[in-house]
Amino acid sequence: MSRQLRVAAAQYSPEALVSLSAYKAKITKWVAEAVAGGGELLVFPEYGSMELAGIAAADDSLEAAIAAVTSLVPEIDLVHSTLAKKHGVTIVAGSFLENTAVGVVNAAHIFGPSGVKGRYEKLMPTPWERDVAKVKAGSGLVCFDTGSTRVGLVICYDIEFPLIARALAEAGADIILAPSNTETDWGYWRVRTGAVARALENQLYTVHCPTVGTAPGVVACPVNIGAAGIFAPSDRGFPPGGVLALGEMNQPQWVHATLDLDLVREVRRSGGVQTYNHWAEQPGATSLPRARVVDISKPSVNSGASNVIAATPA
């Protein structure tokens, strides 16, 4: 029997929240809906956690929003780690802008089925992030071992750069997750096209999930355009074009697909093309960043991830 994994990609609608209890109730409801659809790997989008800013921000400036969300990162972790453990699933929380010792970063936390946390910081900030939000590049690439598979996590603009995805593939990723936030059709299609291309090049799955809808008062994402997509290599055993699932444009919803993990390995061995194996034949292809592997499958094998399993139920 082949190894299969059910993925749920969120077309998530941020809103100006008024309390932590409202945030907790919203995330709990979304996770319950994904799990009811069979979801085992749940992905929330880039900037999905910025809706928390209004709860604690001193004013409506970007700087105040970043400071507020930074103060609430422990709450983000508590909610998601508890839900991951409760349902026995892996969850990527919506990313956020955070003040750190090196400056502002765009960070996403991933929680394994035992509630163990891993962290990734966006490696390639967009021009807006660099010029306006003063976002710094992250500290490196990470491939997460969830126990059932390895997943690479990138954020939005990262998926448009082939060497990043290739490094994750060589670290053993069967799936690359690409949460995003785009405010134009052009931006949405850039990320979607990047996700499709990375699936083709590396003969693996990519999962693109965006914020959607208008969100007045939510700093960094007041306008959100996109549709979640789950993509595969365009080869034998997969749909022509490689589109496994695609959401309805701009509508809040979960988009599900069941991934055959063994089929990815098979297509690398005997597909109509073998781009994964032939990658090194390109001029300059050996100059790659390296991705470290972090085990988030269980607390006893922590390998650099932080154990943030909640003491009280969600």
mmCIF file of C-alpha atoms in Angstrom:
data_model
loop_
_atom_site.group_PDB
_atom_site.id
_atom_site.type_symbol
_atom_site.label_atom_id
_atom_site.label_comp_id
_atom_site.label_asym_id
_atom_site.label_seq_id
_atom_site.Cartn_x
_atom_site.Cartn_y
_atom_site.Cartn_z
ATOM 1 C CA MET A 1 0.000 0.000 0.000
ATOM 2 C CA SER A 2 1.323 3.444 -0.900
ATOM 3 C CA ARG A 3 2.024 6.102 1.711
ATOM 4 C CA GLN A 4 -0.674 8.761 1.563
ATOM 5 C CA LEU A 5 -1.102 12.111 3.289
ATOM 6 C CA ARG A 6 -4.159 14.360 3.300
ATOM 7 C CA VAL A 7 -3.229 18.049 2.959
ATOM 8 C CA ALA A 8 -5.473 21.024 3.749
ATOM 9 C CA ALA A 9 -4.524 24.477 2.393
ATOM 10 C CA ALA A 10 -6.334 27.446 3.912
ATOM 11 C CA GLN A 11 -7.791 30.275 1.893
ATOM 12 C CA TYR A 12 -7.840 32.236 5.113
ATOM 13 C CA SER A 13 -9.660 35.521 5.643
ATOM 14 C CA PRO A 14 -7.949 37.805 8.181
ATOM 15 C CA GLU A 15 -10.073 40.215 10.176
ATOM 16 C CA ALA A 16 -9.577 42.834 12.856
ATOM 17 C CA LEU A 17 -9.963 40.742 16.007
ATOM 18 C CA VAL A 18 -10.937 42.266 19.328
ATOM 19 C CA SER A 19 -9.754 39.638 21.802
ATOM 20 C CA LEU A 20 -7.552 36.614 22.248
ATOM 21 C CA SER A 21 -10.634 34.512 22.903
ATOM 22 C CA ALA A 22 -12.016 35.508 19.482
ATOM 23 C CA TYR A 23 -8.713 34.500 17.879
ATOM 24 C CA LYS A 24 -8.633 31.182 19.711
ATOM 25 C CA ALA A 25 -12.234 30.420 18.715
ATOM 26 C CA LYS A 26 -11.544 31.283 15.063
ATOM 27 C CA ILE A 27 -8.430 29.118 14.752
ATOM 28 C CA THR A 28 -10.100 26.261 16.649
ATOM 29 C CA LYS A 29 -13.048 26.338 14.230
ATOM 30 C CA TRP A 30 -10.820 26.426 11.143
ATOM 31 C CA VAL A 31 -8.703 23.518 12.391
ATOM 32 C CA ALA A 32 -11.796 21.464 13.261
ATOM 33 C CA GLU A 33 -13.150 21.983 9.733
ATOM 34 C CA ALA A 34 -9.861 20.880 8.158
ATOM 35 C CA VAL A 35 -9.654 17.786 10.353
ATOM 36 C CA ALA A 36 -13.280 16.925 9.533
ATOM 37 C CA GLY A 37 -12.218 16.885 5.878
ATOM 38 C CA GLY A 38 -9.470 14.397 6.694
ATOM 39 C CA GLY A 39 -6.656 16.948 6.911
ATOM 40 C CA GLU A 40 -3.401 15.654 8.389
ATOM 41 C CA LEU A 41 -1.138 18.532 7.281
ATOM 42 C CA LEU A 42 -2.829 21.934 7.673
ATOM 43 C CA VAL A 43 -1.319 25.117 6.239
ATOM 44 C CA PHE A 44 -2.358 28.677 7.096
ATOM 45 C CA PRO A 45 -1.108 31.581 4.936
ATOM 46 C CA GLU A 46 1.518 34.281 5.161
ATOM 47 C CA TYR A 47 0.527 37.139 7.491
ATOM 48 C CA GLY A 48 -2.413 35.111 8.755
ATOM 49 C CA SER A 49 -1.428 36.025 12.321
ATOM 50 C CA MET A 50 -1.211 39.772 11.694
ATOM 51 C CA GLU A 51 -4.928 39.999 12.513
ATOM 52 C CA LEU A 52 -3.864 39.840 16.172
ATOM 53 C CA ALA A 53 -2.287 43.312 16.022
ATOM 54 C CA GLY A 54 -5.470 45.191 16.856
ATOM 55 C CA ILE A 55 -5.765 43.419 20.197
ATOM 56 C CA ALA A 56 -2.642 45.018 21.644
ATOM 57 C CA ALA A 57 -1.386 47.719 19.239
ATOM 58 C CA ALA A 58 -0.853 51.189 20.705
ATOM 59 C CA ASP A 59 -1.954 52.843 17.439
ATOM 60 C CA ASP A 60 -2.631 51.927 13.799
ATOM 61 C CA SER A 61 0.976 52.194 12.586
ATOM 62 C CA LEU A 62 2.963 49.317 11.120
ATOM 63 C CA GLU A 63 5.518 49.618 13.905
ATOM 64 C CA ALA A 64 2.843 49.300 16.576
ATOM 65 C CA ALA A 65 1.310 46.314 14.792
ATOM 66 C CA ILE A 66 4.654 44.513 14.678
ATOM 67 C CA ALA A 67 5.290 45.221 18.360
ATOM 68 C CA ALA A 68 1.816 43.990 19.291
ATOM 69 C CA VAL A 69 2.061 40.754 17.344
ATOM 70 C CA THR A 70 5.562 40.145 18.690
ATOM 71 C CA SER A 71 4.149 40.306 22.221
ATOM 72 C CA LEU A 72 1.475 37.760 21.300
ATOM 73 C CA VAL A 73 3.689 35.107 19.662
ATOM 74 C CA PRO A 74 3.425 32.897 22.792
ATOM 75 C CA GLU A 75 -0.366 32.954 22.368
ATOM 76 C CA ILE A 76 -0.059 31.991 18.687
ATOM 77 C CA ASP A 77 2.154 29.086 19.708
ATOM 78 C CA LEU A 78 -0.130 27.970 22.525
ATOM 79 C CA VAL A 79 -3.233 27.764 20.345
ATOM 80 C CA HIS A 80 -1.602 25.914 17.466
ATOM 81 C CA SER A 81 0.548 23.519 19.479
ATOM 82 C CA THR A 82 -2.449 22.498 21.569
ATOM 83 C CA LEU A 83 -4.629 21.909 18.517
ATOM 84 C CA ALA A 84 -1.886 19.967 16.730
ATOM 85 C CA LYS A 85 -1.529 17.667 19.717
ATOM 86 C CA LYS A 86 -5.287 17.359 20.261
ATOM 87 C CA HIS A 87 -5.958 16.241 16.680
ATOM 88 C CA GLY A 88 -2.631 14.498 16.005
ATOM 89 C CA VAL A 89 -1.945 16.661 12.956
ATOM 90 C CA THR A 90 0.776 18.982 11.683
ATOM 91 C CA ILE A 91 -0.145 22.680 11.489
ATOM 92 C CA VAL A 92 1.644 25.631 9.904
ATOM 93 C CA ALA A 93 0.391 28.746 11.674
ATOM 94 C CA GLY A 94 -0.122 31.986 9.760
ATOM 95 C CA SER A 95 3.138 33.892 9.566
ATOM 96 C CA PHE A 96 3.767 37.218 11.296
ATOM 97 C CA LEU A 97 6.190 40.129 11.396
ATOM 98 C CA GLU A 98 8.267 39.875 14.563
ATOM 99 C CA ASN A 99 10.874 42.040 16.256
ATOM 100 C CA THR A 100 14.018 40.011 16.938
ATOM 101 C CA ALA A 101 17.599 40.716 17.962
ATOM 102 C CA VAL A 102 18.591 41.096 14.299
ATOM 103 C CA GLY A 103 15.580 43.204 13.331
ATOM 104 C CA VAL A 104 12.124 42.496 11.920
ATOM 105 C CA VAL A 105 11.615 39.052 10.348
ATOM 106 C CA ASN A 106 8.658 37.335 8.663
ATOM 107 C CA ALA A 107 8.344 34.094 10.632
ATOM 108 C CA ALA A 108 6.138 31.011 10.395
ATOM 109 C CA HIS A 109 5.869 28.349 13.093
ATOM 110 C CA ILE A 110 5.055 24.731 12.305
ATOM 111 C CA PHE A 111 3.722 22.315 14.930
ATOM 112 C CA GLY A 112 4.098 18.555 14.705
ATOM 113 C CA PRO A 113 1.464 16.033 15.806
ATOM 114 C CA SER A 114 2.842 16.009 19.353
ATOM 115 C CA GLY A 115 2.700 19.812 19.557
ATOM 116 C CA VAL A 116 6.433 20.326 18.999
ATOM 117 C CA LYS A 117 7.323 23.604 17.288
ATOM 118 C CA GLY A 118 9.657 24.354 14.407
ATOM 119 C CA ARG A 119 10.401 27.792 12.976
ATOM 120 C CA TYR A 120 11.194 29.248 9.571
ATOM 121 C CA GLU A 121 11.994 32.868 8.722
ATOM 122 C CA LYS A 122 11.363 34.129 5.189
ATOM 123 C CA LEU A 123 14.621 34.150 3.291
ATOM 124 C CA MET A 124 13.662 36.515 0.453
ATOM 125 C CA PRO A 125 11.735 39.594 1.651
ATOM 126 C CA THR A 126 9.742 41.430 -1.023
ATOM 127 C CA PRO A 127 10.558 45.036 -1.987
ATOM 128 C CA TRP A 128 7.708 46.263 0.268
ATOM 129 C CA GLU A 129 9.026 44.226 3.176
ATOM 130 C CA ARG A 130 12.561 45.520 2.644
ATOM 131 C CA ASP A 131 11.710 49.172 2.038
ATOM 132 C CA VAL A 132 8.678 49.752 4.263
ATOM 133 C CA ALA A 133 8.599 47.077 6.968
ATOM 134 C CA LYS A 134 12.431 46.798 7.114
ATOM 135 C CA VAL A 135 12.237 42.998 7.104
ATOM 136 C CA LYS A 136 15.559 41.174 7.300
ATOM 137 C CA ALA A 137 16.360 37.903 5.533
ATOM 138 C CA GLY A 138 15.873 34.783 7.619
ATOM 139 C CA SER A 139 18.618 32.675 9.141
ATOM 140 C CA GLY A 140 18.464 29.696 6.768
ATOM 141 C CA LEU A 141 16.432 26.923 5.178
ATOM 142 C CA VAL A 142 14.732 24.200 7.188
ATOM 143 C CA CYS A 143 13.232 20.856 6.188
ATOM 144 C CA PHE A 144 10.837 19.517 8.824
ATOM 145 C CA ASP A 145 10.413 15.824 9.620
ATOM 146 C CA THR A 146 6.794 15.306 10.709
ATOM 147 C CA GLY A 147 7.117 11.579 11.269
ATOM 148 C CA SER A 148 5.166 10.617 8.154
ATOM 149 C CA THR A 149 7.164 12.703 5.661
ATOM 150 C CA ARG A 150 9.533 15.628 5.299
ATOM 151 C CA VAL A 151 8.187 19.016 4.322
ATOM 152 C CA GLY A 152 9.970 22.131 3.189
ATOM 153 C CA LEU A 153 8.507 25.449 4.319
ATOM 154 C CA VAL A 154 8.983 28.671 2.381
ATOM 155 C CA ILE A 155 7.020 31.926 2.494
ATOM 156 C CA CYS A 156 5.490 33.575 -0.584
ATOM 157 C CA TYR A 157 8.313 35.283 -2.569
ATOM 158 C CA ASP A 158 10.685 32.454 -1.592
ATOM 159 C CA ILE A 159 8.878 30.054 -3.952
ATOM 160 C CA GLU A 160 9.871 32.199 -6.936
ATOM 161 C CA PHE A 161 13.557 31.305 -6.457
ATOM 162 C CA PRO A 162 14.487 27.810 -7.746
ATOM 163 C CA LEU A 163 17.614 27.186 -5.648
ATOM 164 C CA ILE A 164 15.683 27.512 -2.395
ATOM 165 C CA ALA A 165 13.236 24.778 -3.352
ATOM 166 C CA ARG A 166 16.024 22.603 -4.716
ATOM 167 C CA ALA A 167 17.901 22.742 -1.416
ATOM 168 C CA LEU A 168 14.759 21.572 0.390
ATOM 169 C CA ALA A 169 14.266 18.762 -2.124
ATOM 170 C CA GLU A 170 17.824 17.583 -1.580
ATOM 171 C CA ALA A 171 17.212 17.633 2.179
ATOM 172 C CA GLY A 172 14.476 15.062 1.584
ATOM 173 C CA ALA A 173 11.314 17.140 1.201
ATOM 174 C CA ASP A 174 8.423 15.356 -0.508
ATOM 175 C CA ILE A 175 6.276 18.485 -0.161
ATOM 176 C CA ILE A 176 7.087 22.186 -0.216
ATOM 177 C CA LEU A 177 4.613 24.455 1.553
ATOM 178 C CA ALA A 178 4.246 28.014 0.239
ATOM 179 C CA PRO A 179 1.917 30.166 2.356
ATOM 180 C CA SER A 180 1.446 33.564 0.718
ATOM 181 C CA ASN A 181 -0.090 37.012 0.926
ATOM 182 C CA THR A 182 -0.731 38.939 -2.291
ATOM 183 C CA GLU A 183 -2.836 42.019 -2.883
ATOM 184 C CA THR A 184 -2.962 41.879 -6.702
ATOM 185 C CA ASP A 185 -3.764 39.316 -9.377
ATOM 186 C CA TRP A 186 -0.203 39.706 -10.638
ATOM 187 C CA GLY A 187 1.208 38.761 -7.251
ATOM 188 C CA TYR A 188 -1.093 35.779 -6.895
ATOM 189 C CA TRP A 189 -0.120 34.422 -10.302
ATOM 190 C CA ARG A 190 3.585 34.933 -9.641
ATOM 191 C CA VAL A 191 3.412 32.760 -6.526
ATOM 192 C CA ARG A 192 1.143 30.196 -8.155
ATOM 193 C CA THR A 193 3.409 29.951 -11.212
ATOM 194 C CA GLY A 194 6.420 29.565 -8.937
ATOM 195 C CA ALA A 195 4.714 26.738 -7.036
ATOM 196 C CA VAL A 196 3.867 24.909 -10.275
ATOM 197 C CA ALA A 197 7.413 25.341 -11.587
ATOM 198 C CA ARG A 198 9.039 24.096 -8.369
ATOM 199 C CA ALA A 199 6.831 20.970 -8.446
ATOM 200 C CA LEU A 200 7.951 20.278 -12.011
ATOM 201 C CA GLU A 201 11.660 20.918 -11.411
ATOM 202 C CA ASN A 202 11.956 18.865 -8.238
ATOM 203 C CA GLN A 203 9.277 16.254 -8.935
ATOM 204 C CA LEU A 204 7.508 16.793 -5.635
ATOM 205 C CA TYR A 205 4.287 18.352 -4.322
ATOM 206 C CA THR A 206 3.837 22.054 -3.630
ATOM 207 C CA VAL A 207 1.068 23.582 -1.547
ATOM 208 C CA HIS A 208 0.198 27.241 -2.117
ATOM 209 C CA CYS A 209 -2.208 28.859 0.345
ATOM 210 C CA PRO A 210 -3.041 32.596 0.396
ATOM 211 C CA THR A 211 -4.919 35.065 2.520
ATOM 212 C CA VAL A 212 -8.176 36.134 0.830
ATOM 213 C CA GLY A 213 -10.728 38.931 1.082
ATOM 214 C CA THR A 214 -10.664 42.474 2.377
ATOM 215 C CA ALA A 215 -9.586 43.095 5.953
ATOM 216 C CA PRO A 216 -9.946 46.783 6.911
ATOM 217 C CA GLY A 217 -7.794 47.597 9.894
ATOM 218 C CA VAL A 218 -5.448 44.627 9.510
ATOM 219 C CA VAL A 219 -2.000 46.107 8.976
ATOM 220 C CA ALA A 220 0.072 44.415 6.226
ATOM 221 C CA CYS A 221 -2.884 42.635 4.618
ATOM 222 C CA PRO A 222 -5.972 44.884 4.154
ATOM 223 C CA VAL A 223 -6.537 43.510 0.622
ATOM 224 C CA ASN A 224 -5.940 39.845 -0.191
ATOM 225 C CA ILE A 225 -6.273 38.071 -3.537
ATOM 226 C CA GLY A 226 -5.794 34.432 -4.411
ATOM 227 C CA ALA A 227 -6.861 30.812 -4.393
ATOM 228 C CA ALA A 228 -5.164 27.870 -2.739
ATOM 229 C CA GLY A 229 -3.588 25.313 -5.026
ATOM 230 C CA ILE A 230 -2.002 21.898 -4.510
ATOM 231 C CA PHE A 231 0.369 20.945 -7.320
ATOM 232 C CA ALA A 232 2.321 17.890 -8.495
ATOM 233 C CA PRO A 233 4.702 17.023 -11.325
ATOM 234 C CA SER A 234 2.990 16.870 -14.715
ATOM 235 C CA ASP A 235 3.805 13.244 -15.394
ATOM 236 C CA ARG A 236 2.426 9.716 -15.295
ATOM 237 C CA GLY A 237 0.132 9.071 -12.358
ATOM 238 C CA PHE A 238 -0.678 12.772 -11.910
ATOM 239 C CA PRO A 239 -3.187 15.030 -13.692
ATOM 240 C CA PRO A 240 -1.867 16.633 -16.894
ATOM 241 C CA GLY A 241 -0.734 20.079 -15.802
ATOM 242 C CA GLY A 242 -0.103 18.845 -12.278
ATOM 243 C CA VAL A 243 -3.072 20.588 -10.615
ATOM 244 C CA LEU A 244 -4.404 18.304 -7.872
ATOM 245 C CA ALA A 245 -6.760 20.831 -6.278
ATOM 246 C CA LEU A 246 -7.643 24.482 -6.714
ATOM 247 C CA GLY A 247 -9.896 26.676 -4.606
ATOM 248 C CA GLU A 248 -12.531 29.192 -5.595
ATOM 249 C CA MET A 249 -10.905 32.581 -6.092
ATOM 250 C CA ASN A 250 -11.043 34.878 -3.045
ATOM 251 C CA GLN A 251 -13.475 32.708 -1.047
ATOM 252 C CA PRO A 252 -12.598 31.629 2.517
ATOM 253 C CA GLN A 253 -12.319 27.835 2.510
ATOM 254 C CA TRP A 254 -10.093 24.815 2.944
ATOM 255 C CA VAL A 255 -8.730 23.131 -0.169
ATOM 256 C CA HIS A 256 -7.919 19.432 0.294
ATOM 257 C CA ALA A 257 -5.951 16.841 -1.642
ATOM 258 C CA THR A 258 -4.613 13.389 -0.853
ATOM 259 C CA LEU A 259 -0.938 13.066 -1.750
ATOM 260 C CA ASP A 260 0.611 9.748 -2.748
ATOM 261 C CA LEU A 261 4.128 10.098 -1.341
ATOM 262 C CA ASP A 262 5.458 6.948 -2.987
ATOM 263 C CA LEU A 263 4.337 8.180 -6.403
ATOM 264 C CA VAL A 264 6.725 11.116 -6.104
ATOM 265 C CA ARG A 265 9.621 8.715 -5.566
ATOM 266 C CA GLU A 266 8.453 6.539 -8.460
ATOM 267 C CA VAL A 267 8.197 9.414 -10.937
ATOM 268 C CA ARG A 268 11.740 10.472 -10.049
ATOM 269 C CA ARG A 269 12.925 6.973 -10.984
ATOM 270 C CA SER A 270 10.868 6.331 -14.098
ATOM 271 C CA GLY A 271 8.882 9.399 -15.131
ATOM 272 C CA GLY A 272 8.636 10.685 -18.682
ATOM 273 C CA VAL A 273 11.281 13.215 -17.604
ATOM 274 C CA GLN A 274 13.623 13.045 -14.610
ATOM 275 C CA THR A 275 14.317 16.652 -13.718
ATOM 276 C CA TYR A 276 15.190 15.777 -10.125
ATOM 277 C CA ASN A 277 17.968 13.401 -11.186
ATOM 278 C CA HIS A 278 19.198 15.549 -14.075
ATOM 279 C CA TRP A 279 19.394 18.790 -12.087
ATOM 280 C CA ALA A 280 23.163 18.541 -11.511
ATOM 281 C CA GLU A 281 23.840 18.495 -15.261
ATOM 282 C CA GLN A 282 22.941 22.184 -15.518
ATOM 283 C CA PRO A 283 25.892 24.621 -15.585
ATOM 284 C CA GLY A 284 26.339 26.016 -12.085
ATOM 285 C CA ALA A 285 23.768 23.691 -10.536
ATOM 286 C CA THR A 286 26.069 22.552 -7.738
ATOM 287 C CA SER A 287 26.073 25.988 -6.072
ATOM 288 C CA LEU A 288 23.194 25.430 -3.665
ATOM 289 C CA PRO A 289 22.271 26.644 -0.209
ATOM 290 C CA ARG A 290 21.912 23.877 2.342
ATOM 291 C CA ALA A 291 18.814 23.127 4.379
ATOM 292 C CA ARG A 292 19.019 21.649 7.876
ATOM 293 C CA VAL A 293 16.539 19.005 8.990
ATOM 294 C CA VAL A 294 14.499 19.530 12.169
ATOM 295 C CA ASP A 295 12.436 16.707 13.669
ATOM 296 C CA ILE A 296 9.054 17.947 14.942
ATOM 297 C CA SER A 297 7.452 14.506 15.117
ATOM 298 C CA LYS A 298 7.811 13.985 18.876
ATOM 299 C CA PRO A 299 9.204 15.785 21.936
ATOM 300 C CA SER A 300 11.911 13.202 22.641
ATOM 301 C CA VAL A 301 13.640 13.890 19.317
ATOM 302 C CA ASN A 302 13.628 17.660 19.349
ATOM 303 C CA SER A 303 16.687 18.433 17.189
ATOM 304 C CA GLY A 304 16.578 22.189 17.716
ATOM 305 C CA ALA A 305 12.816 22.712 17.675
ATOM 306 C CA SER A 306 11.104 24.165 20.741
ATOM 307 C CA ASN A 307 8.668 22.046 22.698
ATOM 308 C CA VAL A 308 5.664 24.288 23.301
ATOM 309 C CA ILE A 309 3.022 21.700 24.086
ATOM 310 C CA ALA A 310 0.283 23.503 26.002
ATOM 311 C CA ALA A 311 -0.460 22.569 29.583
ATOM 312 C CA THR A 312 -4.173 23.324 29.240
ATOM 313 C CA PRO A 313 -6.571 22.239 26.485
ATOM 314 C CA ALA A 314 -7.648 24.645 23.759
#
